[in-house]
CSV table of C-alpha atoms in Angstrom, one decimal:
chain,number,residue,atom,x,y,z
A,139,MET,CA,42.8,92.2,118.7
A,140,ALA,CA,42.0,88.0,118.6
A,141,THR,CA,42.6,87.9,115.1
A,142,PHE,CA,46.0,89.9,116.2
A,143,PHE,CA,47.1,87.0,118.8
A,144,GLN,CA,45.5,83.6,117.2
A,145,PRO,CA,49.1,83.0,115.9
A,146,TYR,CA,50.9,83.2,119.7
A,147,PHE,CA,48.5,81.3,120.8
A,148,LEU,CA,49.4,78.1,118.0
A,149,THR,CA,52.3,78.5,119.0
A,150,LEU,CA,51.8,78.7,123.0
A,151,LEU,CA,50.0,75.0,122.0
A,152,LEU,CA,52.1,73.4,120.3
A,153,THR,CA,54.9,74.2,123.3
A,154,LEU,CA,52.1,73.2,125.6
A,155,LEU,CA,52.1,70.2,123.3
A,156,LEU,CA,55.7,69.3,123.1
A,157,PHE,CA,56.1,69.0,126.7
A,158,LEU,CA,52.3,67.0,126.7
A,159,SER,CA,53.7,64.7,124.6
A,160,SER,CA,57.4,64.6,126.8
A,161,LEU,CA,54.9,63.5,129.8
A,162,SER,CA,52.8,60.2,127.1
A,163,SER,CA,56.0,58.3,127.9
A,164,SER,CA,55.8,58.9,131.7
A,165,PHE,CA,52.7,56.2,133.3
A,166,THR,CA,52.7,54.1,136.0
A,167,VAL,CA,51.3,50.8,134.6
A,168,ILE,CA,51.1,47.8,136.4
A,169,MET,CA,53.2,44.7,135.8
A,170,PRO,CA,53.0,40.8,137.2
A,171,ASP,CA,56.5,39.9,137.4
A,172,SER,CA,58.6,39.2,135.1
A,173,ASP,CA,60.8,35.4,134.6
A,174,SER,CA,62.1,36.7,131.6
A,175,GLY,CA,65.7,37.1,133.4
A,176,SER,CA,66.1,40.1,130.9
A,177,PRO,CA,68.4,42.9,132.3
A,178,SER,CA,65.6,45.3,134.4
A,179,SER,CA,64.4,48.1,131.7
A,180,LEU,CA,60.9,49.9,132.0
A,181,ILE,CA,57.9,49.2,130.3
A,182,ASP,CA,55.4,51.3,128.1
A,183,GLY,CA,52.3,51.3,128.8
A,184,PRO,CA,49.1,54.0,128.6
A,185,GLN,CA,49.2,56.8,129.9
A,186,SER,CA,47.9,57.3,133.3
A,187,GLY,CA,47.3,61.2,134.5
A,188,PHE,CA,48.8,60.4,137.8
A,189,SER,CA,50.4,57.3,139.9
A,190,LEU,CA,48.4,54.6,140.5
A,191,HIS,CA,47.3,53.3,144.3
A,192,ASN,CA,47.8,50.1,144.6
A,193,ALA,CA,49.7,48.3,147.0
A,194,ALA,CA,51.1,46.1,145.3
A,195,VAL,CA,53.4,48.6,143.3
A,196,ARG,CA,56.6,49.4,144.9
A,197,THR,CA,59.1,52.1,144.3
A,198,ASP,CA,63.2,51.8,143.8
A,199,PRO,CA,64.4,52.3,147.5
A,200,ALA,CA,66.5,54.3,146.8
A,201,GLU,CA,65.1,56.6,144.6
A,202,GLN,CA,61.7,56.8,146.2
A,203,SER,CA,64.3,58.3,149.7
A,204,ALA,CA,65.5,61.2,147.3
A,205,VAL,CA,61.9,62.1,146.1
A,206,TYR,CA,61.3,63.2,150.1
A,207,ASP,CA,64.6,65.3,149.6
A,208,ILE,CA,62.9,66.9,146.6
A,209,MET,CA,59.2,67.6,148.8
A,210,SER,CA,60.4,68.5,151.4
A,211,ALA,CA,62.9,71.5,149.2
A,212,THR,CA,59.8,72.8,148.7
A,213,GLY,CA,57.7,73.2,150.8
A,214,ASN,CA,55.6,69.9,150.7
A,215,TYR,CA,56.9,67.9,153.9
A,216,TRP,CA,53.1,65.9,153.5
A,217,ALA,CA,55.1,63.7,150.8
A,218,THR,CA,57.0,61.9,154.1
A,219,GLN,CA,53.5,60.4,155.0
A,220,ILE,CA,53.3,58.6,152.5
A,221,PRO,CA,55.0,54.7,152.4
A,222,ASP,CA,55.1,54.4,148.7
A,223,VAL,CA,55.5,57.6,146.3
A,224,CYS,CA,54.7,55.4,143.3
A,225,GLY,CA,51.7,53.1,145.2
A,226,GLY,CA,50.5,56.7,146.0
A,227,ARG,CA,48.1,59.9,144.7
A,228,TRP,CA,49.7,62.3,143.6
A,229,HIS,CA,49.7,64.1,140.5
A,230,GLY,CA,52.8,65.8,139.3
A,231,ILE,CA,54.9,62.2,140.2
A,232,GLU,CA,54.7,59.7,137.2
A,233,CYS,CA,56.1,56.3,137.5
A,234,MET,CA,57.3,53.4,135.2
A,235,PRO,CA,58.3,49.4,136.1
A,236,ASP,CA,60.9,48.2,135.2
A,237,ASN,CA,60.9,43.7,135.0
A,238,HIS,CA,61.0,43.4,137.7
A,239,ASN,CA,58.5,45.2,138.2
A,240,LEU,CA,60.1,47.9,140.6
A,241,PHE,CA,58.6,51.6,139.5
A,242,HIS,CA,61.4,54.1,139.1
A,243,ILE,CA,60.5,58.1,139.2
A,244,VAL,CA,60.1,59.2,134.8
A,245,SER,CA,58.4,63.0,135.8
A,246,LEU,CA,58.1,65.6,138.2
A,247,SER,CA,56.1,68.3,138.4
A,248,PHE,CA,55.7,71.2,140.1
A,249,GLY,CA,53.5,74.7,140.4
A,250,SER,CA,50.0,75.1,140.0
A,251,LEU,CA,49.8,76.1,136.3
A,252,SER,CA,45.7,75.9,136.8
A,253,ASP,CA,42.9,74.9,139.2
A,254,ASP,CA,43.5,71.9,136.4
A,255,THR,CA,46.9,71.1,136.8
A,256,ALA,CA,47.3,70.5,140.7
A,257,PHE,CA,50.5,70.0,141.2
A,258,PRO,CA,52.2,70.7,144.2
A,259,THR,CA,53.3,74.5,144.6
A,260,CYS,CA,56.1,75.7,146.1
A,261,ASP,CA,57.1,77.7,149.3
A,262,ALA,CA,57.8,80.5,147.4
A,263,THR,CA,59.6,81.9,150.0
A,264,ARG,CA,62.5,78.7,150.9
A,265,SER,CA,62.1,76.2,148.0
A,266,THR,CA,65.1,75.2,146.9
A,267,ILE,CA,66.3,72.6,143.7
A,268,SER,CA,66.9,69.4,146.1
A,269,PRO,CA,70.8,67.6,144.5
A,270,SER,CA,68.8,65.3,145.0
A,271,LEU,CA,67.3,65.1,141.9
A,272,THR,CA,70.7,63.5,140.7
A,273,LYS,CA,69.2,60.0,142.6
A,274,LEU,CA,66.5,60.2,139.7
A,275,PRO,CA,68.5,57.6,137.1
A,276,HIS,CA,65.0,57.3,135.0
A,277,LEU,CA,63.5,61.4,135.3
A,278,LYS,CA,62.7,62.2,131.9
A,279,THR,CA,60.8,65.3,132.7
A,280,LEU,CA,61.2,68.6,135.1
A,281,PHE,CA,59.1,71.0,135.6
A,282,PHE,CA,59.0,74.4,138.2
A,283,TYR,CA,56.5,76.9,138.3
A,284,ARG,CA,56.5,80.2,139.5
A,285,CYS,CA,59.0,78.0,143.4
A,286,PHE,CA,61.0,80.3,143.9
A,287,SER,CA,60.5,83.9,142.9
A,288,ASN,CA,60.8,85.0,146.2
A,289,ASN,CA,64.6,83.3,147.0
A,290,PRO,CA,66.5,84.5,144.1
A,291,GLN,CA,69.1,81.4,143.7
A,292,PHE,CA,71.0,79.6,140.5
A,293,ILE,CA,70.3,77.3,138.2
A,294,PRO,CA,71.6,74.3,139.9
A,295,SER,CA,75.1,72.8,138.1
A,296,PHE,CA,73.9,69.1,139.4
A,297,LEU,CA,71.3,69.4,137.0
A,298,GLY,CA,73.8,68.6,134.0
A,299,GLN,CA,73.9,65.5,135.8
A,300,LEU,CA,70.4,64.3,134.3
A,301,GLY,CA,71.9,64.3,130.8
A,302,SER,CA,71.0,60.4,130.0
A,303,SER,CA,67.4,60.5,130.9
A,304,LEU,CA,66.0,64.0,130.4
A,305,GLN,CA,63.5,64.6,127.7
A,306,THR,CA,61.7,68.1,128.9
A,307,LEU,CA,63.6,70.3,131.2
A,308,VAL,CA,60.7,73.5,132.5
A,309,LEU,CA,62.4,76.9,134.7
A,310,ARG,CA,59.8,78.8,133.7
A,311,ASP,CA,59.3,81.8,135.5
A,312,ASN,CA,60.7,80.9,138.9
A,313,GLY,CA,63.2,84.2,139.4
A,314,LEU,CA,66.0,82.6,138.7
A,315,ILE,CA,69.3,84.0,138.1
A,316,GLY,CA,73.0,84.2,137.2
A,317,PRO,CA,74.2,82.5,134.2
A,318,ILE,CA,73.1,79.5,132.6
A,319,PRO,CA,75.5,76.4,133.2
A,320,THR,CA,76.7,75.4,130.6
A,321,GLU,CA,75.8,71.8,132.5
A,322,LEU,CA,73.0,71.6,130.9
A,323,THR,CA,74.5,71.1,127.6
A,324,ASN,CA,75.4,67.8,129.3
A,325,LEU,CA,71.3,66.9,128.2
A,326,THR,CA,71.6,65.9,125.2
A,327,HIS,CA,68.9,63.4,125.3
A,328,LEU,CA,66.7,67.4,126.1
A,329,LYS,CA,63.7,67.3,123.6
A,330,VAL,CA,62.0,70.7,125.5
A,331,LEU,CA,64.5,73.3,127.3
A,332,ASP,CA,62.0,76.1,129.1
A,333,LEU,CA,63.2,79.0,130.8
A,334,HIS,CA,61.0,81.7,129.8
A,335,GLY,CA,59.9,84.1,132.7
A,336,ASN,CA,63.3,84.3,135.2
A,337,ASN,CA,66.4,87.2,135.9
A,338,LEU,CA,69.3,84.9,133.6
A,339,ASN,CA,71.8,87.2,132.7
A,340,GLY,CA,75.8,86.0,130.7
A,341,SER,CA,75.2,84.4,127.0
A,342,ILE,CA,73.6,82.0,125.9
A,343,PRO,CA,75.7,78.6,125.5
A,344,VAL,CA,77.3,77.9,122.8
A,345,GLY,CA,77.1,73.6,123.8
A,346,PHE,CA,73.3,74.3,122.8
A,347,ASN,CA,74.3,73.1,119.5
A,348,ARG,CA,75.3,69.3,121.0
A,349,LEU,CA,71.4,69.1,121.9
A,350,LEU,CA,71.3,67.6,118.6
A,351,GLY,CA,67.1,66.5,119.7
A,352,LEU,CA,66.1,69.2,121.1
A,353,ARG,CA,62.4,71.1,119.5
A,354,SER,CA,62.0,74.0,121.6
A,355,LEU,CA,64.2,76.6,123.6
A,356,ASP,CA,62.6,79.2,125.3
A,357,LEU,CA,64.6,81.9,126.8
A,358,SER,CA,62.7,84.8,125.9
A,359,GLN,CA,61.8,87.5,128.7
A,360,ASN,CA,65.7,87.4,131.1
A,361,LYS,CA,68.5,89.5,130.8
A,362,LEU,CA,71.1,87.6,128.4
A,363,MET,CA,73.2,89.1,126.8
A,364,GLY,CA,75.8,88.4,123.8
A,365,LEU,CA,75.5,87.8,120.3
A,366,LEU,CA,72.3,84.8,118.9
A,367,PRO,CA,75.1,81.6,118.8
A,368,SER,CA,74.7,79.5,115.0
A,369,LEU,CA,72.0,77.5,116.5
A,370,GLY,CA,72.6,73.7,114.0
A,371,LEU,CA,69.1,72.2,115.6
A,372,SER,CA,67.2,70.2,112.0
A,373,ASN,CA,64.4,69.5,115.1
A,374,LEU,CA,63.6,72.4,116.2
A,375,ARG,CA,59.8,73.5,116.1
A,376,ILE,CA,59.8,76.8,118.6
A,377,LEU,CA,62.4,79.3,119.3
A,378,ASP,CA,62.4,81.7,121.7
A,379,VAL,CA,64.1,84.6,122.7
A,380,SER,CA,62.5,87.3,122.6
A,381,GLN,CA,62.4,90.2,125.8
A,382,ASN,CA,66.7,89.9,126.3
A,383,LEU,CA,69.7,92.0,125.5
A,384,LEU,CA,70.8,90.2,123.0
A,385,THR,CA,73.4,92.2,119.9
A,386,GLY,CA,74.8,91.1,116.4
A,387,SER,CA,73.1,90.2,113.5
A,388,ILE,CA,70.8,86.7,113.2
A,389,PRO,CA,73.5,84.3,111.9
A,390,ILE,CA,72.7,83.2,108.6
A,391,GLU,CA,72.8,79.7,109.2
A,392,ILE,CA,69.5,79.6,110.8
A,393,VAL,CA,68.7,77.6,108.1
A,394,THR,CA,69.9,74.7,109.9
A,395,CYS,CA,67.4,74.9,112.0
A,396,GLN,CA,65.2,73.4,108.9
A,397,SER,CA,62.3,72.3,111.0
A,398,LEU,CA,61.9,75.8,112.2
A,399,ILE,CA,57.8,77.0,112.9
A,400,LYS,CA,58.6,79.4,115.3
A,401,LEU,CA,61.2,81.7,115.3
A,402,ASP,CA,60.5,84.7,118.0
A,403,LEU,CA,63.9,87.4,118.1
A,404,SER,CA,61.6,90.1,119.4
A,405,ARG,CA,63.0,92.9,121.5
A,406,ASN,CA,66.6,92.7,121.3
A,407,ARG,CA,69.2,94.8,120.5
A,408,LEU,CA,70.4,93.6,117.4
A,409,THR,CA,71.1,94.8,114.4
A,410,GLY,CA,72.0,93.5,111.4
A,411,LEU,CA,69.9,93.1,107.7
A,412,ILE,CA,67.2,89.8,107.8
A,413,PRO,CA,69.6,87.6,106.2
A,414,LYS,CA,68.6,86.4,102.9
A,415,SER,CA,68.0,82.8,103.7
A,416,ILE,CA,66.2,83.0,106.4
A,417,GLY,CA,64.3,82.2,103.6
A,418,GLY,CA,65.1,78.8,103.2
A,419,LEU,CA,62.8,77.8,106.9
A,420,ARG,CA,59.4,76.5,104.4
A,421,GLN,CA,58.1,75.8,107.5
A,422,LEU,CA,57.7,79.0,109.5
A,423,VAL,CA,54.0,79.8,110.5
A,424,LEU,CA,55.5,83.2,112.9
A,425,LEU,CA,57.6,85.4,112.5
A,426,ASP,CA,58.3,88.2,115.7
A,427,LEU,CA,61.4,90.5,115.0
A,428,SER,CA,60.1,93.1,116.3
A,429,TYR,CA,62.3,96.1,118.2
A,430,ASN,CA,65.4,95.5,117.2
A,431,GLN,CA,67.6,98.2,115.6
A,432,ILE,CA,67.7,95.5,112.0
A,433,SER,CA,68.3,97.5,108.7
A,434,SER,CA,66.7,97.8,105.7
A,435,PRO,CA,66.0,96.6,102.8
A,436,LEU,CA,63.4,94.1,103.2
A,437,PRO,CA,64.3,90.9,101.7
A,438,SER,CA,63.2,89.4,99.2
A,439,SER,CA,63.6,85.5,100.2
A,440,PHE,CA,60.5,86.3,102.1
A,441,ARG,CA,58.4,85.2,99.5
A,442,LEU,CA,59.4,82.1,99.9
A,443,LEU,CA,58.2,81.5,103.4
A,444,SER,CA,55.2,80.0,102.2
A,445,SER,CA,53.9,78.2,105.0
A,446,LEU,CA,54.9,81.9,107.6
A,447,GLU,CA,51.2,83.1,108.9
A,448,ALA,CA,52.6,86.5,110.9
A,449,LEU,CA,55.3,88.6,110.0
A,450,ILE,CA,55.5,90.6,112.5
A,451,LEU,CA,58.5,93.8,112.5
A,452,LYS,CA,56.6,96.8,113.7
A,453,GLY,CA,59.6,99.1,115.7
A,454,ASN,CA,62.8,98.3,113.7
A,455,PRO,CA,64.4,101.4,112.0
A,456,MET,CA,63.9,100.6,108.4
A,457,ASP,CA,64.3,104.4,106.0
A,458,CYS,CA,63.6,102.9,103.3
A,459,VAL,CA,60.4,102.4,99.9
A,460,ILE,CA,59.3,98.5,100.3
A,461,SER,CA,59.3,96.7,96.4
A,462,ASN,CA,56.8,97.0,95.1
A,463,ASP,CA,56.2,93.2,94.4
A,464,LEU,CA,58.0,92.5,97.4
A,465,PHE,CA,54.3,90.4,98.3
A,466,ASP,CA,53.8,89.1,94.8
A,467,GLY,CA,54.2,85.0,93.6
A,468,GLY,CA,54.3,83.9,97.5
A,469,MET,CA,53.4,84.2,101.4
A,470,MET,CA,50.0,83.2,100.0
A,471,SER,CA,49.6,81.9,103.8
A,472,LEU,CA,49.7,84.9,106.0
A,473,MET,CA,47.4,86.5,107.9
A,474,THR,CA,49.2,88.7,110.3
A,475,LEU,CA,50.9,91.2,109.1
A,476,ILE,CA,52.6,94.8,111.2
A,477,LEU,CA,55.2,96.9,110.0
A,478,SER,CA,54.2,99.2,112.2
A,479,ASN,CA,57.0,102.1,113.0
A,480,MET,CA,59.0,101.7,110.7
A,481,GLY,CA,60.2,104.9,109.0
A,482,PHE,CA,59.2,103.2,105.5
A,483,HIS,CA,57.9,105.5,102.7
A,484,GLY,CA,56.9,105.8,99.3
A,485,PRO,CA,54.0,104.1,98.0
A,486,VAL,CA,52.4,101.4,99.9
A,487,PRO,CA,53.1,98.0,98.0
A,488,ASN,CA,50.4,97.4,95.1
A,489,SER,CA,51.0,92.9,96.1
A,490,LEU,CA,49.8,93.5,99.9
A,491,GLY,CA,46.4,93.0,97.9
A,492,ARG,CA,47.2,90.8,96.4
A,493,LEU,CA,47.6,87.9,99.7
A,494,PRO,CA,44.8,86.4,99.8
A,495,ASN,CA,44.3,85.5,103.6
A,496,LEU,CA,45.4,88.4,105.1
A,497,ARG,CA,43.0,89.1,108.2
A,498,VAL,CA,45.3,91.8,109.9
A,499,LEU,CA,47.7,94.9,108.5
A,500,HIS,CA,49.1,97.2,110.2
A,501,LEU,CA,50.9,100.3,108.9
A,502,ASP,CA,50.8,102.9,111.2
A,503,GLY,CA,53.2,105.2,112.0
A,504,ASN,CA,55.3,106.0,108.5
A,505,HIS,CA,55.8,107.8,105.9
A,506,PHE,CA,53.6,105.8,103.1
A,507,ASN,CA,51.7,108.0,100.7
A,508,GLY,CA,50.3,108.4,98.0
A,509,SER,CA,47.0,105.9,98.1
A,510,ILE,CA,45.7,103.4,99.3
A,511,PRO,CA,46.5,100.7,96.2
A,512,SER,CA,42.9,99.6,94.6
A,513,SER,CA,43.8,96.0,94.7
A,514,PHE,CA,42.7,96.2,98.8
A,515,GLN,CA,39.5,95.9,97.2
A,516,ALA,CA,40.3,91.8,97.0
A,517,LEU,CA,41.1,91.6,100.5
A,518,ARG,CA,37.8,90.4,101.5
A,519,ASN,CA,38.8,88.7,105.2
A,520,LEU,CA,41.0,91.8,106.0
A,521,ASN,CA,39.6,92.8,109.8
A,522,ASP,CA,41.9,95.1,111.0
A,523,LEU,CA,43.6,97.9,109.4
A,524,ARG,CA,45.9,100.3,110.7
A,525,LEU,CA,47.3,103.2,107.9
A,526,ASN,CA,46.7,105.9,110.5
A,527,ASP,CA,49.9,108.3,111.0
A,528,ASN,CA,50.8,108.3,107.2
A,529,GLU,CA,50.8,110.9,104.8
A,530,LEU,CA,48.1,109.2,102.4
A,531,SER,CA,44.7,110.8,99.9
A,532,GLY,CA,43.0,110.0,98.0
A,533,PRO,CA,39.5,107.5,98.4
A,534,ILE,CA,39.5,105.3,100.3
A,535,PRO,CA,38.8,102.0,98.0
A,536,LEU,CA,37.7,99.6,100.4
A,537,PRO,CA,33.5,98.9,99.8
A,538,LYS,CA,31.6,99.4,103.2
A,539,ASP,CA,31.4,95.6,103.6
A,540,THR,CA,34.8,95.3,104.2
A,541,ILE,CA,34.7,98.7,106.5
A,542,TRP,CA,31.4,98.0,108.9
A,543,ARG,CA,33.3,94.7,109.5
A,544,MET,CA,36.3,96.7,110.6
A,545,LYS,CA,34.6,99.1,113.5
A,546,ARG,CA,37.2,100.0,114.6
A,547,LYS,CA,40.2,98.2,114.3
A,548,LEU,CA,40.3,100.1,110.8
A,549,ARG,CA,42.4,102.6,111.7
A,550,LEU,CA,42.4,106.1,109.2
A,551,TYR,CA,42.8,108.9,110.6
A,552,ASN,CA,46.7,111.3,110.9
A,553,ASN,CA,46.5,111.1,107.0
A,554,SER,CA,45.0,114.6,106.2
A,555,GLY,CA,45.1,113.8,102.2
A,556,LEU,CA,42.3,111.0,102.6
A,557,CYS,CA,39.0,110.8,101.6
A,558,TYR,CA,35.5,109.2,101.0
A,559,ASN,CA,34.3,108.9,97.5
A,560,SER,CA,30.3,109.9,98.3
A,561,GLN,CA,28.5,107.6,95.6
A,562,SER,CA,30.2,103.9,97.5
A,563,GLY,CA,28.0,104.3,100.3
A,564,VAL,CA,31.2,104.9,103.3
A,565,GLY,CA,29.4,108.4,104.2
A,566,ASP,CA,27.0,105.9,106.0
A,567,VAL,CA,29.9,104.8,108.0
A,568,SER,CA,31.7,107.5,109.1
A,569,GLY,CA,28.6,108.8,110.0
A,570,SER,CA,28.1,106.0,112.2
A,571,PRO,CA,29.0,104.5,116.0
A,572,TYR,CA,32.5,103.5,113.7
A,573,ASN,CA,33.4,107.1,112.7
A,574,ILE,CA,37.0,106.2,110.7
A,575,ASP,CA,37.6,110.1,110.7
A,576,ILE,CA,38.0,111.3,107.3
A,577,GLY,CA,35.7,113.2,105.0
A,578,PRO,CA,34.0,113.6,101.3
A,579,CYS,CA,36.6,113.8,98.6
A,580,ASN,CA,36.3,117.3,96.6
A,581,VAL,CA,33.8,119.3,99.2
A,582,PRO,CA,34.4,123.0,97.9
């Protein structure tokens, strides 16, 4: 199981790194008074991890008043007792000084991700997003996690007024309702936008094309409808719109997102063909199009995805034969291939056995017939193989050590013609606690 989910952990880690990188420019540092007379601007310095407790720190009065409002709106009334919010000490607020040593709020975070990230929690029954956020002109990061789940509300349109500064907006698992406000497309400095796990509806704003610096866009687990817009975002690394109600086809313009490493469009209602242009996403590591209504055939341009480590297409009704050479000459990095329940028939492609790094291969729930290709003997890294519920026959070509290594992750049942050669030693495995559910060949 760990091998199958490895690409998800990798991309989740990348999302976290993108968020943390946006925080890395947000810190409190005490600087001497400047006599330069230059216009007020924020000064860079090392990441502190929290605001420093220092009597010399002086927060911009208007911003301090705004923070009191924002904290009170989430049920954190204790913050109003802190004389200076940047000079105080709590995780979840970050400040930076300008040339006149006046401190400005650059990051606010709410919600407990874990015991180690003690951001202020929210009163989920009455918390709201305060309009006073618009009084923080230097705010770069705004993070709310599980703050409004018991008090459903719309994403406030006034967040679009933070366009001159905001780089990270995370409103994750908050039970938010209604459409994504078009005003968010005014956040032209945005690098990370995460609206995962809400109850948002309506369509994805076409104006997201204006967010040219966007690196991560996660709109997964909502109720978004309509077409997937053509996003010409060359810096985008992560696009996740899984578990929505999107319709139509995958836009061929997806190739313009040249930096993508994760593309997850799974569990929608997408139709049509996988565009050949998808082969132009040379940096792609994970591609998940599972559980849609996508049609055959699989594009030959898949072999151009030289960086791809996980390809997950299960649950699309392809109902076709896979070209025998589809996996030849490319995808040498592929570790996970999931093609379950897709209506494939005909022989299992020989070229699958020439993917040297393959660890997880699921071909179950199809109508493959004939024998398992002898090329599978070369899959020395394979540790999870599902061929069950097909129409395969003949002896299995896998060596005994491979079968022992997979144990219960080798599934061959419901293939009435499959058997093992008694001279291969596989019989010892068949009688083990890890029964492979097939019998010996040529038994009278």
